[in-house]
Amino acid sequence: MLTVNRYKCCYCGACVGVCPTCALELVETWLEVSAECKECGLCAKICPVGALEVRA
Amino acid sequence: MKCDLVVVGGGPGGSMAAKTAAAAGLDVVMLEKRQEIGDPVRCAEGVSKRSLCKMVKLEPEWISSEVKGARLYAPDGKSIVMSEDKSGGEVGYVLERKVFDRGLAMLAAQAGARIMVKTRALSLLKKDGSICGVSAMRIGEPLQIEAPLVIGADGVESKVGRWAGIDTTLKLDDIESCAQFLVQDASIDDDYTEFFLGNSIAPSGYAWSFPKGEKLANIGLGMQGSRSKPGEAVRLLRQFMKSRFPNGRVVEMVVGGDPCSGPIDSAIADGVMLVGDAAHQTDPLTGGGILNAMQAGAIAGEVAAKAISEGDVSRKGLQEYETRWRADIGKTIARSFQLKEFFVKLTDKDINQLIGSLAKEDISKMDLGAMLRILFRLNPKLLWSLKSLII
Ligand SMILES: Cc1cc2nc3c(=O)[nH]c(=O)nc-3n(C[C@H](O)[C@H](O)[C@H](O)COP(=O)(O)OP(=O)(O)OC[C@H]3O[C@@H](n4cnc5c(N)ncnc54)[C@H](O)[C@@H]3O)c2cc1C
Ligand code: SF4
Ligand code: SF4
């Protein structure tokens, strides 16, 4: 499962731009993850602050 | 609700598109999902003075400071200075984007565009397979806007293209992961933008200091996405601050992604045009995207007015936008992409050699092209594969 650490997220949208399945949506300061996520981890890799993590 | 054109996104690209189309007589609605246009900033705010002045009448409060030139540091600490004030022209401004972006939106409003903030586009409306508007959420309430034409100016996180069948998903090689602090520090050079190269500073990228006056500067770095790992950009920036600006006081934090893919295959679809970061129109070498977004926005606004008046918003009717942006900003973007692809592979030793080779040259009055030619003359072996681009 992809987890968002909302205390870390700086709502920049970089993760949204790289997600191959359009699973992420930034609603102002709130990052939503949809069921389309296939846990590829690309978004976690790009996140400048490390707010995303794919957990088993 | 009905109109001629919906612009999705109220950044520099969207505002210029809305302003231009509204001034040409279209009924324009611009949607911005944030409640405050321009905030939070995701930018180092540097632009060329000359190019900006060509596009809009400047308001003094848009500008934080004017710089005299740029200083480039090699990994070994040696530096060179480019474009001193004596050379005229290519000096730069460091903007105050919170004020600048809002100012551009005001220009769009003055030209007649309706602007809706806290209004997020959710999808494109389609009828018989053709696009006929945008479905949105406005302050928590659903809103449908019928329009034959949509401009996607929705930035790095763009979805308008993907909804219209243009795949704008950024590969990790094609995006820079960036972090930046607004820093107060006595050692900041108020007169020069500074660039710090080196794979241990910013892998396949660079760190920067863009002064905003009175010892305040945007100090940040961008690294290639494929070399990033979770939290790496912020970690590297902290490390850079410690070594270069140990006494700096951080008063703001910015992070973001900057496209560097080079020109995309297509920025149009039936009923849709993409501008700015949404169309990956940032300069892949420098990461600068403000002026390109504005220029593309202005072209798209003109083409929108023409297409609507001629009643043809199909791909064919919008082809003029594609042709014009490619002939204009597209050429530089393509060239910068090839240069970037070369420079990201350089080792620190190579970069030291290149910058070191310029030590005895007077490059203070040169632009990038002239400097590359000198570099080529001095380092033919290292730069041989760039021959066709430089000469
Ligand atoms: C760290 C960093 C430093 C940079 N430094 C520089 C620099 O020094 N100089 C330079 O020229 N460029 C710089 N850039 C690039 C520059 O910021 C962008 O190229 C520029 O902002 C692009 O403008 P735009 O109008 O295309 O998109 P943006 O300015 O990103 O605007 C897009 C807007 O669309 C809105 N939006 C998105 N989705 C929706 C939706 N579904 N509905 C409604 N609204 C939506 C967003 O909220 C946003 O306001 C930098 C980028 C980064 C990340
Ligand atoms: S990349 Fe990271 S900081 Fe930016 S919006 Fe995504 S989770 Fe938040
Ligand atoms: S893990 Fe992959 S699929 Fe899931 S949100 Fe992140 S980038 Fe998208």
Coordinates of C-alpha atoms and ligand atoms in Angstrom, one line a residue:
Chain A
M1 CA 0.0 0.0 0.0
L2 CA 1.2 3.5 -0.7
T3 CA 1.2 5.7 2.4
V4 CA 1.4 9.5 2.4
N5 CA 3.0 11.2 5.4
R6 CA 0.9 14.3 5.4
Y7 CA 3.1 15.9 8.1
K8 CA 6.0 15.8 5.6
C9 CA 4.2 16.4 2.3
C10 CA 4.9 19.9 0.9
Y11 CA 2.1 19.5 -1.7
C12 CA 4.3 20.2 -4.8
G13 CA 2.7 17.8 -7.2
A14 CA 5.9 16.2 -8.5
C15 CA 4.6 12.7 -7.7
V16 CA 1.4 13.4 -9.6
G17 CA 3.4 14.2 -12.7
V18 CA 5.3 10.9 -12.7
C19 CA 2.5 8.5 -11.8
P20 CA 1.9 6.2 -14.8
T21 CA -1.7 5.3 -13.8
C22 CA -2.9 8.8 -12.8
A23 CA -3.6 7.4 -9.3
L24 CA -2.6 10.6 -7.5
E25 CA -4.5 13.9 -7.2
L26 CA -3.3 17.0 -5.3
V27 CA -6.2 18.8 -3.8
E28 CA -4.5 22.0 -2.7
T29 CA -2.5 20.7 0.3
W30 CA -4.1 17.2 0.4
L31 CA -2.7 14.4 -1.7
E32 CA -5.2 11.7 -2.6
V33 CA -4.3 8.1 -3.7
S34 CA -6.9 6.2 -5.7
A35 CA -7.4 2.5 -6.3
E36 CA -5.5 2.8 -9.6
C37 CA -2.2 2.7 -7.7
K38 CA -0.2 -0.3 -8.6
E39 CA 2.5 0.3 -6.0
C40 CA 5.3 0.9 -8.5
G41 CA 7.1 3.3 -6.1
L42 CA 8.1 5.9 -8.8
C43 CA 6.3 8.6 -6.9
A44 CA 8.2 7.8 -3.7
K45 CA 11.5 7.9 -5.5
I46 CA 10.9 11.4 -6.9
C47 CA 9.4 13.0 -3.7
P48 CA 11.9 15.7 -2.6
V49 CA 10.9 15.4 1.1
G50 CA 10.3 11.6 1.3
A51 CA 6.6 11.8 2.2
L52 CA 5.7 8.7 0.2
E53 CA 6.3 5.0 1.0
V54 CA 5.2 1.8 -0.5
R55 CA 4.6 -0.6 2.4
A56 CA 4.1 -4.3 2.2
Chain B
M1 CA -22.4 27.5 -17.5
K2 CA -21.2 28.1 -21.0
C3 CA -18.2 29.9 -22.6
D4 CA -15.9 29.8 -25.6
L5 CA -12.7 28.6 -23.9
V6 CA -11.8 27.0 -20.5
V7 CA -8.2 27.5 -19.3
V8 CA -7.3 25.0 -16.7
G9 CA -4.6 26.4 -14.3
G10 CA -3.8 29.9 -13.3
G11 CA 0.0 30.0 -13.5
P12 CA 1.9 32.2 -16.0
G13 CA 1.0 30.0 -18.9
G14 CA -2.7 29.9 -18.1
S15 CA -3.0 33.6 -17.4
M16 CA -1.3 34.6 -20.6
A17 CA -3.5 32.3 -22.6
A18 CA -6.6 33.7 -20.9
K19 CA -5.5 37.3 -21.3
T20 CA -4.7 36.9 -25.0
A21 CA -7.9 35.0 -25.8
A22 CA -10.1 37.4 -23.9
A23 CA -8.5 40.4 -25.4
A24 CA -9.2 38.9 -28.9
G25 CA -12.9 38.7 -27.9
L26 CA -13.4 35.2 -26.6
D27 CA -15.6 34.5 -23.5
V28 CA -12.9 32.9 -21.3
V29 CA -13.1 31.1 -18.0
M30 CA -9.9 30.3 -16.2
L31 CA -9.9 27.7 -13.4
E32 CA -7.4 27.6 -10.6
K33 CA -7.7 24.9 -8.0
R34 CA -5.8 26.8 -5.3
Q35 CA -7.5 29.4 -3.3
E36 CA -4.6 31.8 -3.7
I37 CA -3.1 32.2 -7.2
G38 CA 0.7 32.0 -7.0
D39 CA 1.0 30.4 -3.5
P40 CA 2.7 28.2 -2.6
V41 CA 5.6 29.0 -4.9
R42 CA 7.4 26.1 -6.7
C43 CA 10.2 28.2 -8.3
A44 CA 13.5 29.9 -8.0
E45 CA 12.0 32.9 -9.8
G46 CA 14.8 33.8 -12.2
V47 CA 14.0 35.2 -15.6
S48 CA 15.8 37.1 -18.4
K49 CA 14.9 40.8 -18.2
R50 CA 14.9 41.4 -21.9
S51 CA 12.5 38.5 -22.8
L52 CA 10.1 39.3 -20.0
C53 CA 9.9 43.0 -21.0
K54 CA 8.9 42.0 -24.5
M55 CA 5.9 40.1 -23.2
V56 CA 4.2 42.3 -20.6
K57 CA 4.3 45.7 -19.1
L58 CA 6.1 45.2 -15.8
E59 CA 4.9 46.3 -12.4
P60 CA 7.7 47.2 -10.0
E61 CA 6.3 45.0 -7.2
W62 CA 6.7 41.9 -9.4
I63 CA 10.4 42.1 -9.1
S64 CA 12.5 41.3 -6.1
S65 CA 15.9 42.2 -7.6
E66 CA 17.9 42.7 -10.7
V67 CA 21.2 40.9 -11.1
K68 CA 24.4 41.8 -13.0
G69 CA 25.3 38.4 -14.2
A70 CA 25.9 34.8 -13.3
R71 CA 28.7 33.0 -11.6
L72 CA 29.4 29.3 -12.2
Y73 CA 31.3 27.1 -9.7
A74 CA 33.0 23.9 -10.7
P75 CA 33.1 21.0 -8.2
D76 CA 36.7 22.0 -7.3
G77 CA 35.5 25.5 -6.3
K78 CA 36.9 27.4 -9.3
S79 CA 34.5 29.9 -10.7
I80 CA 33.8 31.9 -13.9
V81 CA 31.5 34.9 -14.4
M82 CA 29.2 35.2 -17.3
S83 CA 27.2 38.2 -18.8
E84 CA 28.5 41.0 -16.7
D85 CA 26.5 44.2 -16.7
K86 CA 28.9 45.6 -19.3
S87 CA 27.5 43.2 -21.9
G88 CA 24.1 44.7 -21.5
G89 CA 21.0 42.7 -22.3
E90 CA 21.2 39.3 -20.8
V91 CA 20.9 40.4 -17.1
G92 CA 18.2 38.9 -15.1
Y93 CA 15.4 39.6 -12.7
V94 CA 14.5 37.5 -9.7
L95 CA 10.7 37.8 -9.4
E96 CA 8.4 37.7 -6.5
R97 CA 6.1 35.0 -8.0
K98 CA 3.4 35.3 -5.4
V99 CA 2.8 38.8 -6.6
F100 CA 3.8 38.2 -10.3
D101 CA 1.4 35.2 -10.9
R102 CA -1.4 37.1 -9.3
G103 CA -0.5 40.2 -11.4
L104 CA -0.7 38.2 -14.6
A105 CA -4.1 36.8 -13.5
M106 CA -5.3 40.3 -12.9
L107 CA -4.2 41.2 -16.5
A108 CA -6.4 38.3 -17.7
A109 CA -9.3 39.5 -15.6
Q110 CA -8.9 43.0 -17.0
A111 CA -9.0 41.7 -20.5
G112 CA -12.4 40.2 -19.6
A113 CA -11.6 36.6 -18.6
R114 CA -13.6 35.2 -15.7
I115 CA -11.4 33.7 -13.0
M116 CA -12.5 31.0 -10.6
V117 CA -10.3 30.1 -7.7
K118 CA -10.6 27.0 -5.5
T119 CA -12.1 25.4 -8.6
R120 CA -10.5 22.1 -9.7
A121 CA -11.0 20.5 -13.1
L122 CA -11.9 16.9 -12.6
S123 CA -12.3 15.6 -16.2
L124 CA -13.2 16.7 -19.7
L125 CA -16.8 16.6 -20.8
K126 CA -17.4 14.7 -24.0
K127 CA -20.3 14.4 -26.3
D128 CA -20.2 11.9 -29.2
G129 CA -16.5 11.5 -28.6
S130 CA -15.8 15.2 -28.9
I131 CA -14.7 17.4 -26.1
C132 CA -17.4 19.9 -25.0
G133 CA -16.1 21.4 -21.8
V134 CA -14.8 20.7 -18.3
S135 CA -16.3 19.1 -15.2
A136 CA -15.1 20.8 -12.1
M137 CA -15.5 21.1 -8.4
R138 CA -15.9 24.7 -7.2
I139 CA -15.5 25.2 -3.4
G140 CA -16.8 21.7 -2.9
E141 CA -19.7 21.9 -5.3
P142 CA -19.9 20.3 -8.7
L143 CA -19.8 22.6 -11.7
Q144 CA -20.0 21.9 -15.4
I145 CA -18.7 24.3 -17.9
E146 CA -19.6 23.8 -21.5
A147 CA -17.0 25.0 -24.0
P148 CA -15.7 23.8 -27.4
L149 CA -12.1 24.4 -26.5
V150 CA -9.9 23.7 -23.5
I151 CA -6.3 24.9 -22.8
G152 CA -4.5 22.7 -20.3
A153 CA -2.1 25.0 -18.4
D154 CA -2.1 22.8 -15.3
G155 CA 1.6 22.6 -14.7
V156 CA 3.9 19.7 -13.8
E157 CA 1.0 17.6 -12.4
S158 CA -1.0 18.1 -15.6
K159 CA -3.9 15.8 -16.3
V160 CA -5.7 17.7 -19.1
G161 CA -3.4 16.1 -21.7
R162 CA -3.8 12.7 -20.3
W163 CA -7.6 13.1 -20.3
A164 CA -7.4 14.0 -24.0
G165 CA -5.2 11.1 -24.9
I166 CA -1.8 12.9 -24.9
D167 CA 0.5 10.9 -22.6
T168 CA 2.4 13.6 -20.6
T169 CA 3.4 11.3 -17.8
L170 CA 7.0 12.2 -16.9
K171 CA 9.6 9.5 -16.8
L172 CA 12.1 9.8 -14.0
D173 CA 14.9 10.8 -16.4
D174 CA 12.7 13.6 -17.6
I175 CA 12.0 15.4 -14.3
E176 CA 14.2 17.2 -11.8
S177 CA 13.4 16.7 -8.2
C178 CA 14.0 20.0 -6.5
A179 CA 14.2 21.6 -3.0
Q180 CA 14.8 25.2 -2.1
F181 CA 15.1 27.4 1.0
L182 CA 14.6 31.1 1.1
V183 CA 17.7 32.1 3.1
Q184 CA 18.9 35.1 4.9
D185 CA 22.7 35.1 5.1
A186 CA 25.4 37.8 5.1
S187 CA 27.5 35.8 2.6
I188 CA 24.9 36.0 -0.1
D189 CA 26.0 37.9 -3.2
D190 CA 23.2 40.3 -4.0
D191 CA 24.4 41.1 -7.5
Y192 CA 24.9 37.6 -9.1
T193 CA 23.0 34.5 -9.6
E194 CA 25.2 31.6 -8.6
F195 CA 25.3 28.1 -10.0
F196 CA 27.1 25.2 -8.2
L197 CA 27.9 22.1 -10.3
G198 CA 29.0 18.7 -9.1
N199 CA 27.6 15.2 -8.8
S200 CA 27.9 15.2 -5.0
I201 CA 26.1 18.5 -4.8
A202 CA 23.2 17.8 -7.2
P203 CA 23.5 14.6 -9.2
S204 CA 22.9 15.4 -12.9
G205 CA 21.6 18.9 -11.9
Y206 CA 22.9 21.9 -10.1
A207 CA 22.5 24.0 -7.0
W208 CA 21.7 27.7 -7.2
S209 CA 21.5 31.0 -5.3
F210 CA 19.2 33.5 -6.8
P211 CA 19.4 36.7 -4.8
K212 CA 16.2 38.6 -3.8
G213 CA 18.0 41.7 -2.3
E214 CA 19.3 42.6 1.1
K215 CA 21.1 39.3 1.7
L216 CA 18.0 37.2 1.0
A217 CA 18.2 34.5 -1.7
N218 CA 16.4 31.4 -3.1
I219 CA 19.0 28.7 -2.5
G220 CA 18.1 25.4 -3.9
L221 CA 19.0 22.4 -6.0
G222 CA 17.5 20.1 -8.7
M223 CA 18.6 16.6 -9.3
Q224 CA 17.7 14.1 -12.0
G225 CA 14.6 12.1 -11.0
S226 CA 16.2 8.8 -11.9
R227 CA 19.1 9.4 -9.5
S228 CA 16.7 10.5 -6.7
K229 CA 15.5 8.4 -3.8
P230 CA 12.9 9.3 -1.2
G231 CA 13.7 12.7 0.4
E232 CA 17.1 13.0 -1.4
A233 CA 16.7 16.5 -2.7
V234 CA 16.0 18.0 0.8
R235 CA 18.8 15.9 2.3
L236 CA 21.3 17.2 -0.3
L237 CA 20.1 20.8 0.1
R238 CA 20.7 20.6 3.9
Q239 CA 24.2 19.2 3.2
F240 CA 24.9 22.0 0.6
M241 CA 23.7 24.6 3.1
K242 CA 26.0 23.3 5.8
S243 CA 29.1 23.5 3.6
R244 CA 28.3 26.7 1.7
F245 CA 26.0 28.8 3.8
P246 CA 26.5 27.4 7.3
N247 CA 25.1 30.5 9.0
G248 CA 22.1 30.8 6.7
R249 CA 18.7 31.4 8.3
V250 CA 15.9 29.6 6.5
V251 CA 12.6 31.6 6.3
E252 CA 10.7 29.5 3.7
M253 CA 10.8 26.1 2.2
V254 CA 9.9 25.1 -1.4
V255 CA 9.9 21.7 -3.2
G256 CA 8.9 20.7 -6.6
G257 CA 9.3 18.8 -9.8
D258 CA 10.6 20.5 -13.0
P259 CA 10.1 18.8 -16.4
C260 CA 13.2 18.4 -18.6
S261 CA 12.0 16.0 -21.3
G262 CA 12.5 18.2 -24.3
P263 CA 9.7 18.9 -26.7
I264 CA 6.7 16.5 -26.4
D265 CA 5.4 14.7 -29.6
S266 CA 2.2 16.6 -29.6
A267 CA 0.7 19.5 -27.5
I268 CA -2.7 19.4 -29.2
A269 CA -5.7 17.1 -29.6
D270 CA -9.2 17.7 -30.8
G271 CA -10.5 20.6 -28.7
V272 CA -7.4 20.7 -26.5
M273 CA -4.1 22.7 -26.4
L274 CA -1.4 22.3 -23.7
V275 CA 0.9 25.1 -22.6
G276 CA 3.8 25.5 -20.2
D277 CA 4.9 22.7 -17.8
A278 CA 1.8 20.8 -18.9
A279 CA 3.4 20.5 -22.3
H280 CA 6.9 20.0 -20.8
Q281 CA 8.0 23.4 -22.3
T282 CA 10.6 24.1 -19.6
D283 CA 14.2 24.5 -20.8
P284 CA 15.7 21.1 -20.1
L285 CA 19.2 22.6 -19.4
T286 CA 18.3 25.4 -17.0
G287 CA 14.9 24.3 -15.8
G288 CA 13.5 27.8 -16.6
G289 CA 9.9 27.5 -17.6
I290 CA 8.2 30.8 -16.7
L291 CA 8.9 32.7 -20.0
N292 CA 8.3 29.7 -22.2
A293 CA 4.9 29.0 -20.5
M294 CA 4.0 32.7 -21.0
Q295 CA 5.1 32.7 -24.7
A296 CA 3.2 29.4 -25.4
G297 CA 0.2 30.8 -23.5
A298 CA 0.1 33.9 -25.7
I299 CA 0.4 31.8 -28.9
A300 CA -2.3 29.4 -27.7
G301 CA -4.6 32.3 -26.8
E302 CA -4.3 33.8 -30.3
V303 CA -4.9 30.4 -32.0
A304 CA -7.9 29.8 -29.8
A305 CA -9.5 33.1 -30.9
K306 CA -8.9 32.2 -34.6
A307 CA -10.1 28.6 -34.2
I308 CA -13.3 29.6 -32.5
S309 CA -14.1 32.3 -35.0
E310 CA -13.5 29.9 -37.8
G311 CA -15.5 27.2 -36.1
D312 CA -12.7 24.6 -36.3
V313 CA -11.3 23.4 -33.0
S314 CA -10.2 20.0 -34.3
R315 CA -6.6 19.0 -34.2
K316 CA -6.3 20.4 -37.7
G317 CA -7.7 23.8 -36.7
L318 CA -5.2 24.0 -33.8
Q319 CA -2.2 22.9 -35.8
E320 CA -1.1 26.5 -36.0
Y321 CA -0.4 26.5 -32.3
E322 CA 1.8 23.4 -32.7
T323 CA 3.7 24.9 -35.6
R324 CA 4.2 28.2 -34.0
W325 CA 5.4 27.1 -30.5
R326 CA 7.8 24.7 -32.1
A327 CA 9.3 27.3 -34.4
D328 CA 9.5 29.8 -31.5
I329 CA 10.5 28.3 -28.1
G330 CA 10.6 24.7 -29.4
K331 CA 13.9 25.1 -31.1
T332 CA 15.8 26.2 -28.0
I333 CA 14.1 23.5 -25.9
A334 CA 15.2 20.8 -28.4
R335 CA 18.8 22.1 -28.4
S336 CA 18.9 22.4 -24.6
F337 CA 17.6 18.9 -24.3
Q338 CA 20.5 17.5 -26.4
L339 CA 23.0 19.6 -24.4
K340 CA 21.4 18.4 -21.1
E341 CA 21.5 14.7 -22.2
F342 CA 25.3 15.3 -22.7
F343 CA 26.0 17.3 -19.6
V344 CA 24.2 14.9 -17.2
K345 CA 26.7 12.2 -18.0
L346 CA 29.8 14.3 -17.2
T347 CA 31.9 13.4 -14.2
D348 CA 33.2 16.0 -11.7
K349 CA 36.6 15.7 -13.4
D350 CA 35.1 16.6 -16.8
I351 CA 33.2 19.6 -15.3
N352 CA 36.4 20.8 -13.6
Q353 CA 38.3 20.6 -16.9
L354 CA 35.6 22.5 -18.8
I355 CA 35.3 25.3 -16.3
G356 CA 39.0 25.4 -15.7
S357 CA 39.7 25.7 -19.4
L358 CA 37.8 29.1 -19.4
A359 CA 40.0 30.6 -16.7
K360 CA 42.2 32.6 -19.2
E361 CA 39.3 33.5 -21.5
D362 CA 37.3 36.7 -21.3
I363 CA 33.8 35.3 -21.3
S364 CA 32.2 38.1 -19.4
K365 CA 30.4 39.5 -22.4
M366 CA 29.3 36.2 -23.9
D367 CA 26.0 34.4 -24.2
L368 CA 25.7 30.7 -23.8
G369 CA 26.2 30.0 -27.6
A370 CA 29.5 31.9 -27.8
M371 CA 30.7 30.3 -24.6
L372 CA 30.0 26.8 -25.9
R373 CA 32.0 27.6 -29.0
I374 CA 35.0 28.6 -27.0
L375 CA 34.6 25.5 -24.8
F376 CA 34.5 23.4 -27.9
R377 CA 37.7 25.0 -29.2
L378 CA 39.5 24.3 -25.9
N379 CA 38.1 20.9 -25.2
P380 CA 37.4 19.3 -28.6
K381 CA 37.9 15.7 -27.4
L382 CA 35.5 15.9 -24.5
L383 CA 32.8 17.8 -26.4
W384 CA 33.2 16.1 -29.8
S385 CA 29.8 14.5 -29.8
L386 CA 28.2 18.0 -29.5
K387 CA 29.9 19.3 -32.6
S388 CA 26.8 19.6 -34.7
L389 CA 25.0 21.5 -32.0
I390 CA 27.8 24.0 -31.2
I391 CA 29.3 24.9 -34.6
Ligands
LIG1 C1 12.3 24.3 -7.7 C2 11.9 24.9 -9.0 C3 12.6 26.0 -9.4 C4 12.3 26.7 -10.6 N1 13.0 27.8 -11.0 C5 12.7 28.4 -12.1 C6 13.3 29.7 -12.4 O1 14.2 30.2 -11.7 N2 13.0 30.3 -13.6 C7 12.0 29.8 -14.4 O2 11.7 30.4 -15.4 N3 11.4 28.6 -14.1 C8 11.7 28.0 -13.0 N4 11.0 26.8 -12.6 C9 9.9 26.3 -13.5 C10 8.7 27.2 -13.4 O3 8.3 27.2 -12.0 C11 7.6 26.6 -14.2 O4 8.1 26.3 -15.5 C12 6.4 27.5 -14.4 O5 5.7 27.8 -13.2 C13 5.4 27.0 -15.4 O6 4.2 27.7 -15.5 P1 2.9 27.0 -15.9 O7 1.9 28.2 -16.0 O8 3.0 26.1 -17.0 O9 2.5 26.1 -14.6 P2 2.3 26.5 -13.1 O10 2.9 27.7 -12.7 O11 2.8 25.2 -12.3 O12 0.8 26.6 -12.9 C14 -0.1 25.5 -13.0 C15 -1.4 25.8 -12.2 O13 -2.4 24.9 -12.5 C16 -3.1 24.6 -11.4 N5 -3.8 23.3 -11.6 C17 -3.2 22.1 -11.7 N6 -4.2 21.2 -11.9 C18 -5.4 21.8 -11.9 C19 -6.7 21.4 -12.1 N7 -7.1 20.1 -12.2 N8 -7.7 22.4 -12.0 C20 -7.4 23.7 -11.8 N9 -6.1 24.1 -11.6 C21 -5.1 23.2 -11.7 C22 -2.0 24.6 -10.3 O14 -2.6 24.8 -9.0 C23 -1.1 25.7 -10.7 O15 -1.5 26.9 -10.1 C24 11.3 26.1 -11.4 C25 10.6 25.0 -11.0 C26 10.9 24.4 -9.8 C27 10.1 23.2 -9.4
SF4_2 S1 6.2 14.8 -4.3 FE1 6.1 14.5 -2.1 S2 6.0 16.6 -1.3 FE2 5.4 16.7 -3.5 S3 3.1 16.4 -3.4 FE3 4.0 14.4 -3.7 S4 4.2 13.6 -1.6 FE4 3.9 15.7 -1.4
SF4_3 S1 3.2 3.9 -6.4 FE1 3.2 4.1 -8.7 S2 1.1 3.8 -9.3 FE2 1.0 4.1 -7.1 S3 0.7 6.3 -6.9 FE3 2.9 6.0 -6.9 S4 3.6 6.3 -9.0 FE4 1.3 5.9 -9.0

